Tab-separated table of C-alpha atoms (C1' of nucleotides) in Angstrom:
chain	number	residue	atom	x	y	z
A	1	MET	CA	22.728	1.416	-18.041
A	2	LYS	CA	19.912	3.780	-17.193
A	3	ARG	CA	18.901	3.747	-13.521
A	4	ASP	CA	15.837	5.944	-13.921
A	5	HIS	CA	13.596	3.361	-12.354
A	6	ILE	CA	14.621	0.314	-10.360
A	7	PRO	CA	12.017	-2.376	-9.713
A	8	ALA	CA	11.206	-2.920	-6.050
A	9	SER	CA	11.729	-6.633	-6.557
A	10	ALA	CA	15.345	-5.955	-7.520
A	11	VAL	CA	15.931	-4.010	-4.309
A	12	ARG	CA	14.344	-6.804	-2.299
A	13	ARG	CA	16.697	-9.336	-3.864
A	14	LEU	CA	19.625	-7.074	-3.061
A	15	SER	CA	19.025	-7.879	0.610
A	16	LEU	CA	19.155	-11.567	-0.184
A	17	TYR	CA	22.370	-11.153	-2.128
A	18	LEU	CA	23.928	-9.310	0.797
A	19	ARG	CA	23.016	-12.006	3.273
A	20	GLN	CA	24.368	-14.741	1.037
A	21	LEU	CA	27.548	-12.783	0.351
A	22	GLU	CA	28.116	-12.378	4.072
A	23	SER	CA	27.705	-16.107	4.441
A	24	PHE	CA	30.243	-16.665	1.644
A	25	LEU	CA	32.638	-14.272	3.349
A	26	ARG	CA	32.440	-16.272	6.564
A	27	GLU	CA	33.503	-19.289	4.514
A	28	ASP	CA	36.448	-17.257	3.223
A	29	ARG	CA	35.191	-17.299	-0.312
A	30	ARG	CA	36.858	-14.523	-2.293
A	31	THR	CA	34.828	-14.301	-5.492
A	32	VAL	CA	31.451	-15.471	-6.675
A	33	SER	CA	29.846	-15.602	-10.101
A	34	SER	CA	26.300	-14.532	-10.816
A	35	LYS	CA	25.582	-18.165	-11.580
A	36	ALA	CA	26.832	-19.409	-8.211
A	37	LEU	CA	25.078	-16.647	-6.289
A	38	GLY	CA	21.879	-17.222	-8.200
A	39	GLU	CA	21.959	-20.956	-7.670
A	40	VAL	CA	21.866	-20.868	-3.879
A	41	LEU	CA	19.057	-18.307	-3.968
A	42	HIS	CA	17.120	-20.074	-6.732
A	43	LEU	CA	17.478	-17.244	-9.217
A	44	THR	CA	18.903	-17.152	-12.723
A	45	ASP	CA	22.367	-15.762	-13.326
A	46	ALA	CA	20.918	-13.124	-15.630
A	47	GLN	CA	18.640	-11.941	-12.847
A	48	VAL	CA	21.536	-11.489	-10.478
A	49	ARG	CA	23.612	-9.596	-13.027
A	50	LYS	CA	20.752	-7.353	-14.077
A	51	ASP	CA	19.819	-6.552	-10.491
A	52	LEU	CA	23.361	-5.542	-9.630
A	53	ALA	CA	23.787	-3.655	-12.896
A	54	TYR	CA	20.922	-1.334	-11.930
A	55	PHE	CA	23.300	0.136	-9.387
A	56	GLY	CA	26.638	0.074	-11.156
A	57	GLN	CA	29.358	-2.134	-12.565
A	58	PHE	CA	30.595	-4.220	-9.697
A	59	GLY	CA	31.739	-7.364	-11.480
A	60	HIS	CA	34.973	-8.477	-13.088
A	61	PRO	CA	34.574	-10.311	-16.409
A	62	GLY	CA	36.061	-13.776	-16.289
A	63	VAL	CA	36.316	-13.589	-12.498
A	64	GLY	CA	32.886	-12.781	-11.099
A	65	TYR	CA	32.206	-10.466	-8.167
A	66	ARG	CA	34.689	-9.993	-5.345
A	67	VAL	CA	32.763	-10.919	-2.235
A	68	ASP	CA	34.168	-8.337	0.174
A	69	GLU	CA	33.958	-5.582	-2.403
A	70	LEU	CA	30.375	-6.359	-3.359
A	71	ILE	CA	29.290	-6.504	0.275
A	72	VAL	CA	30.569	-2.975	0.786
A	73	ARG	CA	28.791	-1.754	-2.326
A	74	VAL	CA	25.459	-3.388	-1.547
A	75	ARG	CA	25.528	-2.072	2.001
A	76	GLN	CA	26.100	1.415	0.642
A	77	ILE	CA	23.160	1.025	-1.715
A	78	LEU	CA	20.858	-0.235	1.018
A	79	GLY	CA	22.159	2.397	3.437
A	80	THR	CA	23.219	-0.218	5.962
A	81	ASP	CA	26.906	0.603	5.796
A	82	LYS	CA	26.581	2.448	9.080
A	83	ILE	CA	24.613	1.462	12.153
A	84	CYS	CA	21.105	2.903	12.140
A	85	ASN	CA	19.341	3.715	15.382
A	86	ALA	CA	15.725	2.658	15.615
A	87	CYS	CA	12.885	2.779	18.082
A	88	VAL	CA	9.838	0.645	18.743
A	89	VAL	CA	6.511	2.407	19.169
A	90	GLY	CA	3.985	0.208	20.936
A	91	ALA	CA	5.276	-1.968	23.776
A	92	GLY	CA	2.869	-4.850	23.308
A	93	HIS	CA	3.883	-8.449	22.802
A	94	LEU	CA	5.127	-7.907	19.285
A	95	GLY	CA	6.934	-4.686	20.099
A	96	THR	CA	8.866	-6.122	23.019
A	97	ALA	CA	9.659	-9.276	21.051
A	98	LEU	CA	11.147	-7.212	18.238
A	99	LEU	CA	13.178	-5.312	20.807
A	100	ALA	CA	14.800	-8.572	21.798
A	101	TYR	CA	15.136	-9.897	18.257
A	102	LYS	CA	18.827	-10.350	17.532
A	103	GLY	CA	18.338	-10.433	13.779
A	104	PHE	CA	18.000	-6.650	13.569
A	105	ALA	CA	21.266	-5.843	15.330
A	106	LYS	CA	22.993	-8.390	13.117
A	107	ARG	CA	22.068	-6.291	10.101
A	108	GLY	CA	22.980	-2.918	11.530
A	109	PHE	CA	19.745	-1.788	13.141
A	110	GLN	CA	20.038	-0.910	16.815
A	111	ILE	CA	16.872	-0.396	18.798
A	112	VAL	CA	17.638	2.240	21.405
A	113	ALA	CA	14.199	3.295	22.643
A	114	VAL	CA	10.637	2.063	23.192
A	115	PHE	CA	7.585	4.243	23.433
A	116	ASP	CA	4.097	3.501	24.651
A	117	ASN	CA	1.360	5.676	26.067
A	118	SER	CA	-0.273	3.109	28.305
A	119	PRO	CA	0.303	4.266	31.923
A	120	SER	CA	0.770	0.682	33.050
A	121	LYS	CA	3.744	0.322	30.715
A	122	VAL	CA	5.514	3.677	30.888
A	123	GLY	CA	8.536	3.489	33.154
A	124	ARG	CA	8.693	-0.302	33.067
A	125	GLU	CA	11.984	-1.729	31.949
A	126	VAL	CA	12.125	-4.187	29.122
A	127	SER	CA	15.210	-6.012	30.230
A	128	GLU	CA	15.327	-8.573	27.439
A	129	LEU	CA	18.677	-7.467	26.160
A	130	GLY	CA	19.957	-4.025	26.915
A	131	SER	CA	17.359	-3.036	29.483
A	132	VAL	CA	15.422	-0.285	27.797
A	133	ARG	CA	12.931	1.795	29.729
A	134	ILE	CA	9.519	2.370	28.170
A	135	GLU	CA	8.873	6.079	27.639
A	136	PRO	CA	5.679	7.987	26.824
A	137	LEU	CA	5.147	9.219	23.273
A	138	SER	CA	5.603	12.768	24.521
A	139	ALA	CA	9.289	11.992	25.054
A	140	MET	CA	9.715	10.775	21.499
A	141	LYS	CA	10.678	14.007	19.751
A	142	GLU	CA	13.436	14.833	22.196
A	143	ARG	CA	14.724	11.252	22.213
A	144	ILE	CA	14.860	11.068	18.438
A	145	ARG	CA	16.948	14.212	18.337
A	146	GLN	CA	19.302	13.193	21.146
A	147	ASP	CA	19.912	9.631	19.981
A	148	SER	CA	19.701	10.325	16.231
A	149	ILE	CA	16.945	7.770	15.833
A	150	ARG	CA	16.154	7.482	12.153
A	151	LEU	CA	13.694	4.648	11.952
A	152	GLY	CA	10.539	3.658	13.777
A	153	ILE	CA	8.934	0.255	14.187
A	154	LEU	CA	5.217	0.734	14.648
A	155	THR	CA	3.487	-2.013	16.636
A	156	VAL	CA	0.451	-0.292	18.122
A	157	PRO	CA	-3.111	-1.608	17.607
A	158	GLU	CA	-4.608	-0.776	14.234
A	159	GLU	CA	-7.072	1.722	15.735
A	160	SER	CA	-4.293	4.074	16.808
A	161	ALA	CA	-1.759	3.289	14.069
A	162	GLN	CA	-2.588	6.254	11.828
A	163	GLU	CA	-2.634	8.717	14.701
A	164	VAL	CA	0.649	7.442	16.163
A	165	ALA	CA	2.316	7.348	12.736
A	166	GLY	CA	1.490	11.021	12.397
A	167	GLN	CA	3.138	11.732	15.731
A	168	MET	CA	6.227	9.769	14.702
A	169	ILE	CA	6.587	11.748	11.502
A	170	LYS	CA	6.132	15.017	13.352
A	171	ALA	CA	8.742	13.891	15.863
A	172	GLY	CA	11.218	13.542	12.999
A	173	ILE	CA	11.385	9.809	12.316
A	174	GLY	CA	12.796	9.180	8.833
A	175	GLY	CA	10.864	6.022	7.999
A	176	ILE	CA	8.325	3.588	9.426
A	177	LEU	CA	8.187	-0.195	9.502
A	178	ASN	CA	4.468	-0.670	9.996
A	179	PHE	CA	3.043	-3.819	11.564
A	180	ALA	CA	-0.515	-2.501	11.828
A	181	PRO	CA	-2.899	-3.816	9.162
A	182	VAL	CA	-3.766	-0.380	7.831
A	183	TRP	CA	-2.556	1.646	4.891
A	184	LEU	CA	-0.823	4.573	6.570
A	185	SER	CA	-1.506	7.928	5.018
A	186	VAL	CA	1.844	9.742	4.953
A	187	PRO	CA	3.410	12.604	2.972
A	188	ALA	CA	4.229	11.698	-0.642
A	189	GLY	CA	7.487	9.794	-0.927
A	190	TYR	CA	7.786	9.258	2.809
A	191	PRO	CA	9.399	5.843	3.454
A	192	VAL	CA	7.021	3.201	4.795
A	193	MET	CA	7.300	-0.577	4.696
A	194	ASN	CA	4.342	-2.692	5.678
A	195	VAL	CA	4.599	-6.050	7.378
A	196	ASP	CA	1.238	-7.756	7.307
A	197	LEU	CA	1.356	-11.016	9.187
A	198	SER	CA	-2.339	-11.817	8.776
A	199	THR	CA	-2.083	-11.397	5.049
A	200	ASP	CA	0.945	-13.660	5.017
A	201	LEU	CA	-0.986	-16.361	6.865
A	202	GLU	CA	-3.839	-15.986	4.407
A	203	GLN	CA	-1.458	-16.386	1.491
A	204	LEU	CA	-0.251	-19.572	3.098
A	205	SER	CA	-3.809	-20.724	3.626
A	206	TYR	CA	-4.496	-20.071	-0.045
A	207	GLN	CA	-1.495	-22.122	-1.105
A	208	MET	CA	-2.649	-24.964	1.137
A	209	THR	CA	-6.170	-24.798	-0.218
A	210	GLU	CA	-4.874	-24.717	-3.776
A	211	MET	CA	-2.744	-27.768	-3.210
A	212	GLY	CA	-5.748	-29.511	-1.729
A	213	ARG	CA	-7.890	-28.531	-4.710
A	214	GLY	CA	-5.199	-29.802	-7.035
A	215	ARG	CA	-5.419	-33.391	-5.842
A	216	SER	CA	-8.459	-35.093	-7.348
A	217	ASP	CA	-8.606	-37.731	-4.606
A	218	GLY	CA	-9.876	-36.840	-1.168
A	219	GLU	CA	-8.129	-35.496	1.910
A	220	GLN	CA	-5.155	-37.551	2.999
B	1	MET	CA	-12.021	-16.040	-18.077
B	2	LYS	CA	-9.152	-18.527	-17.933
B	3	ARG	CA	-7.856	-19.201	-14.441
B	4	ASP	CA	-4.869	-21.285	-15.501
B	5	HIS	CA	-2.443	-19.026	-13.706
B	6	ILE	CA	-3.213	-16.426	-11.073
B	7	PRO	CA	-0.510	-13.915	-10.143
B	8	ALA	CA	0.617	-14.096	-6.532
B	9	SER	CA	0.102	-10.353	-6.257
B	10	ALA	CA	-3.586	-10.837	-7.033
B	11	VAL	CA	-3.921	-13.349	-4.197
B	12	ARG	CA	-2.112	-10.977	-1.857
B	13	ARG	CA	-4.561	-8.193	-2.721
B	14	LEU	CA	-7.442	-10.575	-2.085
B	15	SER	CA	-6.516	-10.482	1.601
B	16	LEU	CA	-6.647	-6.713	1.542
B	17	TYR	CA	-10.047	-6.768	-0.150
B	18	LEU	CA	-11.348	-9.124	2.491
B	19	ARG	CA	-10.170	-6.953	5.345
B	20	GLN	CA	-11.684	-3.842	3.797
B	21	LEU	CA	-14.941	-5.637	3.057
B	22	GLU	CA	-15.180	-6.735	6.664
B	23	SER	CA	-14.692	-3.152	7.692
B	24	PHE	CA	-17.451	-2.073	5.294
B	25	LEU	CA	-19.724	-4.751	6.728
B	26	ARG	CA	-19.199	-3.396	10.245
B	27	GLU	CA	-20.395	-0.049	8.888
B	28	ASP	CA	-23.476	-1.807	7.483
B	29	ARG	CA	-22.521	-1.101	3.931
B	30	ARG	CA	-24.407	-3.431	1.597
B	31	THR	CA	-22.666	-3.040	-1.738
B	32	VAL	CA	-19.383	-1.663	-2.969
B	33	SER	CA	-18.095	-0.841	-6.439
B	34	SER	CA	-14.635	-1.764	-7.658
B	35	LYS	CA	-13.939	1.939	-7.781
B	36	ALA	CA	-14.863	2.509	-4.141
B	37	LEU	CA	-12.997	-0.568	-2.941
B	38	GLY	CA	-9.954	0.364	-4.975
B	39	GLU	CA	-9.924	3.920	-3.749
B	40	VAL	CA	-9.506	3.101	-0.063
B	41	LEU	CA	-6.769	0.598	-0.890
B	42	HIS	CA	-5.056	2.857	-3.425
B	43	LEU	CA	-5.658	0.555	-6.353
B	44	THR	CA	-7.356	1.128	-9.696
B	45	ASP	CA	-10.890	-0.091	-10.246
B	46	ALA	CA	-9.701	-2.248	-13.116
B	47	GLN	CA	-7.203	-3.934	-10.834
B	48	VAL	CA	-9.909	-4.832	-8.340
B	49	ARG	CA	-12.219	-6.206	-11.012
B	50	LYS	CA	-9.495	-8.205	-12.723
B	51	ASP	CA	-8.280	-9.694	-9.438
B	52	LEU	CA	-11.756	-10.846	-8.483
B	53	ALA	CA	-12.492	-12.076	-11.994
B	54	TYR	CA	-9.607	-14.533	-11.737
B	55	PHE	CA	-11.777	-16.469	-9.306
B	56	GLY	CA	-15.260	-16.076	-10.718
B	57	GLN	CA	-18.030	-13.627	-11.467
B	58	PHE	CA	-18.965	-12.124	-8.146
B	59	GLY	CA	-20.212	-8.706	-9.186
B	60	HIS	CA	-23.568	-7.318	-10.278
B	61	PRO	CA	-23.466	-4.884	-13.220
B	62	GLY	CA	-24.906	-1.519	-12.296
B	63	VAL	CA	-24.787	-2.414	-8.612
B	64	GLY	CA	-21.272	-3.468	-7.688
B	65	TYR	CA	-20.362	-6.273	-5.334
B	66	ARG	CA	-22.590	-7.281	-2.447
B	67	VAL	CA	-20.385	-6.976	0.620
B	68	ASP	CA	-21.605	-9.979	2.601
B	69	GLU	CA	-21.674	-12.185	-0.454
B	70	LEU	CA	-18.173	-11.246	-1.552
B	71	ILE	CA	-16.779	-11.799	1.937
B	72	VAL	CA	-18.054	-15.365	1.877
B	73	ARG	CA	-16.584	-15.968	-1.560
B	74	VAL	CA	-13.174	-14.500	-0.776
B	75	ARG	CA	-12.951	-16.473	2.456
B	76	GLN	CA	-13.674	-19.633	0.511
B	77	ILE	CA	-10.952	-18.803	-1.968
B	78	LEU	CA	-8.397	-18.075	0.739
B	79	GLY	CA	-9.494	-21.101	2.723
B	80	THR	CA	-10.280	-19.018	5.791
B	81	ASP	CA	-13.984	-19.814	5.831
B	82	LYS	CA	-13.366	-22.240	8.663
B	83	ILE	CA	-11.095	-21.856	11.676
B	84	CYS	CA	-7.630	-23.250	11.081
B	85	ASN	CA	-5.552	-24.629	13.919
B	86	ALA	CA	-1.928	-23.615	13.998
B	87	CYS	CA	1.155	-24.152	16.121
B	88	VAL	CA	4.260	-22.163	16.863
B	89	VAL	CA	7.590	-23.947	16.646
B	90	GLY	CA	10.298	-22.097	18.535
B	91	ALA	CA	9.315	-20.497	21.832
B	92	GLY	CA	11.701	-17.553	21.695
B	93	HIS	CA	10.674	-13.942	21.948
B	94	LEU	CA	9.091	-13.816	18.540
B	95	GLY	CA	7.326	-17.149	18.902
B	96	THR	CA	5.720	-16.305	22.212
B	97	ALA	CA	4.767	-12.852	20.959
B	98	LEU	CA	2.987	-14.363	17.968
B	99	LEU	CA	1.204	-16.719	20.326
B	100	ALA	CA	-0.284	-13.726	22.059
B	101	TYR	CA	-0.954	-11.761	18.884
B	102	LYS	CA	-4.686	-11.220	18.588
B	103	GLY	CA	-4.574	-10.439	14.881
B	104	PHE	CA	-4.293	-14.109	13.957
B	105	ALA	CA	-7.383	-15.242	15.819
B	106	LYS	CA	-9.279	-12.349	14.299
B	107	ARG	CA	-8.661	-13.844	10.871
B	108	GLY	CA	-9.482	-17.430	11.742
B	109	PHE	CA	-6.122	-18.812	12.795
B	110	GLN	CA	-6.054	-20.357	16.237
B	111	ILE	CA	-2.710	-21.198	17.796
B	112	VAL	CA	-3.254	-24.274	19.931
B	113	ALA	CA	0.273	-25.529	20.618
B	114	VAL	CA	3.872	-24.393	21.030
B	115	PHE	CA	6.921	-26.558	20.563
B	116	ASP	CA	10.523	-26.021	21.568
B	117	ASN	CA	13.361	-28.394	22.279
B	118	SER	CA	15.241	-26.260	24.778
B	119	PRO	CA	15.012	-28.069	28.155
B	120	SER	CA	14.689	-24.760	29.966
B	121	LYS	CA	11.510	-24.016	28.033
B	122	VAL	CA	9.727	-27.356	27.775
B	123	GLY	CA	6.961	-27.609	30.321
B	124	ARG	CA	6.822	-23.874	30.937
B	125	GLU	CA	3.448	-22.298	30.425
B	126	VAL	CA	3.057	-19.364	28.129
B	127	SER	CA	0.134	-17.774	29.843
B	128	GLU	CA	-0.242	-14.749	27.611
B	129	LEU	CA	-3.724	-15.623	26.489
B	130	GLY	CA	-4.983	-19.151	26.696
B	131	SER	CA	-2.144	-20.581	28.772
B	132	VAL	CA	-0.401	-22.966	26.426
B	133	ARG	CA	2.258	-25.344	27.682
B	134	ILE	CA	5.494	-25.614	25.734
B	135	GLU	CA	6.043	-29.137	24.482
B	136	PRO	CA	9.104	-30.841	23.006
B	137	LEU	CA	9.284	-31.393	19.261
B	138	SER	CA	8.923	-35.118	19.871
B	139	ALA	CA	5.307	-34.485	20.885
B	140	MET	CA	4.535	-32.626	17.675
B	141	LYS	CA	3.375	-35.473	15.468
B	142	GLU	CA	0.861	-36.771	17.976
B	143	ARG	CA	-0.376	-33.263	18.786
B	144	ILE	CA	-0.865	-32.377	15.146
B	145	ARG	CA	-3.003	-35.464	14.673
B	146	GLN	CA	-5.055	-34.998	17.817
B	147	ASP	CA	-5.743	-31.294	17.401
B	148	SER	CA	-5.900	-31.276	13.587
B	149	ILE	CA	-3.157	-28.679	13.400
B	150	ARG	CA	-2.736	-27.704	9.785
B	151	LEU	CA	-0.287	-24.870	9.852
B	152	GLY	CA	3.058	-24.217	11.525
B	153	ILE	CA	4.723	-20.928	12.401
B	154	LEU	CA	8.462	-21.454	12.410
B	155	THR	CA	10.410	-19.109	14.688
B	156	VAL	CA	13.553	-21.060	15.546
B	157	PRO	CA	17.060	-19.636	14.928
B	158	GLU	CA	18.217	-19.812	11.337
B	159	GLU	CA	20.800	-22.524	12.102
B	160	SER	CA	18.115	-25.054	12.986
B	161	ALA	CA	15.342	-23.812	10.687
B	162	GLN	CA	15.915	-26.302	7.863
B	163	GLU	CA	16.208	-29.252	10.219
B	164	VAL	CA	13.098	-28.294	12.196
B	165	ALA	CA	11.122	-27.590	9.033
B	166	GLY	CA	11.869	-31.123	7.928
B	167	GLN	CA	10.536	-32.462	11.235
B	168	MET	CA	7.388	-30.366	10.884
B	169	ILE	CA	6.706	-31.713	7.416
B	170	LYS	CA	7.309	-35.268	8.587
B	171	ALA	CA	4.944	-34.651	11.495
B	172	GLY	CA	2.209	-33.785	9.014
B	173	ILE	CA	2.019	-29.995	9.034
B	174	GLY	CA	0.281	-28.737	5.903
B	175	GLY	CA	2.159	-25.464	5.476
B	176	ILE	CA	4.846	-23.327	7.074
B	177	LEU	CA	5.026	-19.622	7.831
B	178	ASN	CA	8.776	-19.211	8.043
B	179	PHE	CA	10.383	-16.393	10.016
B	180	ALA	CA	13.939	-17.714	9.687
B	181	PRO	CA	16.055	-15.912	7.097
B	182	VAL	CA	16.774	-19.037	5.082
B	183	TRP	CA	15.283	-20.487	1.941
B	184	LEU	CA	13.670	-23.686	3.192
B	185	SER	CA	14.178	-26.688	1.006
B	186	VAL	CA	10.817	-28.494	0.924
B	187	PRO	CA	9.033	-30.954	-1.377
B	188	ALA	CA	7.879	-29.401	-4.660
B	189	GLY	CA	4.620	-27.520	-4.274
B	190	TYR	CA	4.702	-27.674	-0.489
B	191	PRO	CA	3.184	-24.448	0.917
B	192	VAL	CA	5.709	-22.079	2.496
B	193	MET	CA	5.469	-18.349	3.121
B	194	ASN	CA	8.517	-16.437	4.189
B	195	VAL	CA	8.455	-13.443	6.497
B	196	ASP	CA	11.811	-11.734	6.404
B	197	LEU	CA	11.906	-8.867	8.860
B	198	SER	CA	15.547	-7.979	8.263
B	199	THR	CA	14.932	-7.703	4.556
B	200	ASP	CA	11.932	-5.501	5.232
B	201	LEU	CA	14.039	-3.177	7.362
B	202	GLU	CA	16.650	-3.050	4.624
B	203	GLN	CA	14.000	-2.138	2.067
B	204	LEU	CA	12.962	0.680	4.341
B	205	SER	CA	16.567	1.763	4.756
B	206	TYR	CA	16.903	1.818	0.968
B	207	GLN	CA	13.825	3.982	0.602
B	208	MET	CA	15.192	6.372	3.200
B	209	THR	CA	18.579	6.514	1.515
B	210	GLU	CA	16.935	7.069	-1.867
B	211	MET	CA	14.879	9.953	-0.545
B	212	GLY	CA	18.029	11.448	0.908
B	213	ARG	CA	19.857	11.039	-2.401
B	214	GLY	CA	16.964	12.657	-4.212
B	215	ARG	CA	17.409	16.018	-2.497
B	216	SER	CA	20.234	17.982	-4.137
B	217	ASP	CA	20.862	20.011	-0.986
B	218	GLY	CA	22.632	18.467	1.965
B	219	GLU	CA	21.345	16.466	4.894
B	220	GLN	CA	18.583	18.238	6.759
C	1	DG	C1'	38.510	-21.241	-21.101
C	2	DC	C1'	35.047	-18.327	-18.053
C	3	DT	C1'	32.379	-14.128	-16.715
C	4	DT	C1'	30.167	-9.619	-16.878
C	5	DG	C1'	27.000	-6.075	-18.752
C	6	DT	C1'	23.416	-5.078	-21.731
C	7	DG	C1'	20.428	-4.492	-25.835
C	8	DA	C1'	16.794	-7.444	-27.751
C	9	DA	C1'	13.241	-10.759	-27.106
C	10	DG	C1'	9.990	-12.759	-24.468
C	11	DT	C1'	6.795	-13.100	-20.577
C	12	DA	C1'	3.935	-11.343	-17.029
C	13	DA	C1'	1.155	-7.867	-14.845
C	14	DT	C1'	-1.545	-3.770	-15.139
C	15	DT	C1'	-4.416	-0.406	-17.251
C	16	DC	C1'	-7.478	0.965	-20.937
C	17	DA	C1'	-11.751	0.988	-23.027
C	18	DC	C1'	-15.954	-0.688	-24.197
C	19	DA	C1'	-19.816	-4.159	-24.902
C	20	DG	C1'	-23.393	-5.788	-22.143
C	21	DC	C1'	-26.349	-5.470	-18.287
C	22	DC	C1'	-28.982	-3.212	-14.372
D	1	DG	C1'	-27.410	7.251	-15.258
D	2	DG	C1'	-24.392	3.319	-13.092
D	3	DC	C1'	-21.348	-0.889	-12.984
D	4	DT	C1'	-19.059	-5.372	-14.191
D	5	DG	C1'	-16.174	-8.508	-17.011
D	6	DT	C1'	-12.809	-8.855	-20.390
D	7	DG	C1'	-10.157	-8.631	-24.790
D	8	DA	C1'	-6.633	-5.309	-26.390
D	9	DA	C1'	-2.973	-2.173	-25.406
D	10	DT	C1'	0.419	-0.861	-22.465
D	11	DT	C1'	3.799	-1.107	-19.128
D	12	DA	C1'	6.965	-3.678	-16.203
D	13	DC	C1'	9.818	-7.419	-15.397
D	14	DT	C1'	12.646	-11.380	-16.642
D	15	DT	C1'	15.339	-14.195	-19.634
D	16	DC	C1'	18.110	-14.726	-23.721
D	17	DA	C1'	22.174	-14.214	-26.172
D	18	DC	C1'	26.276	-12.261	-27.308
D	19	DA	C1'	30.087	-8.702	-27.589
D	20	DA	C1'	33.858	-7.427	-24.771
D	21	DG	C1'	37.132	-8.419	-21.207
D	22	DC	C1'	39.901	-11.384	-18.038
DNA sequence: GCTTGTGAAGTAATTCACAGCC
DNA sequence: GGCTGTGAATTACTTCACAAGC
């Protein structure tokens, strides 16, 4: 199978497969078929097989996929087979909440530093979990080098997002998870993922409105 | 133009159009062409026109779209033309951070209540912005009725997410923004939007790995 | 029997290109 | 000159269906 281009939606589902496989492993399940894996995730068996086939031949005809084996493979593909150090840039409410969020560590992302330029925040300890001290952005470059930080979580206000993103890239961060509602201008091919909570709420609002429009009788 | 089915991606872009239009309005821009709007958002002009055309004929040939007019229309479509009351369910780090997040209010979503069943949290005030008191889930139904809360932001641990979602629906919430990494089982057509931060980080990790794989020389 | 991997078919989304209008 | 709205063409994605293997 040609892997020249892999749809982003397939990569996104890969994460879901991994999570479900890990859940199966905890239940001591040894193998799983594309049908079974698809069923719990509300996907067709063909979808599951095609997604996995983009990356190689991991299955065993007549048997299915070996859970432990596939977990290893998918982690390799996603690059989460080793722990990845991350930092939070912007120590506001969202930034400090993400610092304490256990879900990241569970999936191999360890937040080891927080940066913020506000004088009232620098030096303060965020003691939610591992007690991390907030450092100024000027310390970022050195910290990234010392702690091999590969990934940055950007949670500054939208006004400064572009400027700060530039500093992060210059400091050597390998990719940015951007929570600011702006399209970051970065070098071609540079890894960025946008999380846009307001847009998500608006999508929800649309769905709610649609459902309302669908019913011909009044509000209930 | 038939509007029988509108792609979800078109609705998602509608939010981006709205945000950009609001920015244009602040700059006193009166009209905008699909080309100009598309350029700042890195979309083709045809994409912009087709997206908007799913919902009606809002443009003026030879002129473009009138900014103020289009803002009103898009808000109507998304259902954000009036303020929508929301609540947070799960007063952990993420939940309380979202409570304080100004971005929601900016787009017409007002968080007026927080619920949590943990005895250590109930009764505590989250004074980040408007000082909201944490209430037990048992108070949810009554609160939703009294304050016309339409939308719930679910930030409980994944183990209890399904159970709590069920309680929210029973209590009369009109839609759920779900931060738990589980596929919520809800009545058919019931509005749910999932925010999956771990998956987002994994997508980013994949992009970073891919870029690394792309270079034929070693790690740099 | 059951299951994968994959070309072929089908469906959905995007882009093209142009008629019609300002 | 400019621009929108939209069928047609293209591209991308998903599902089907079956040969090959356990």
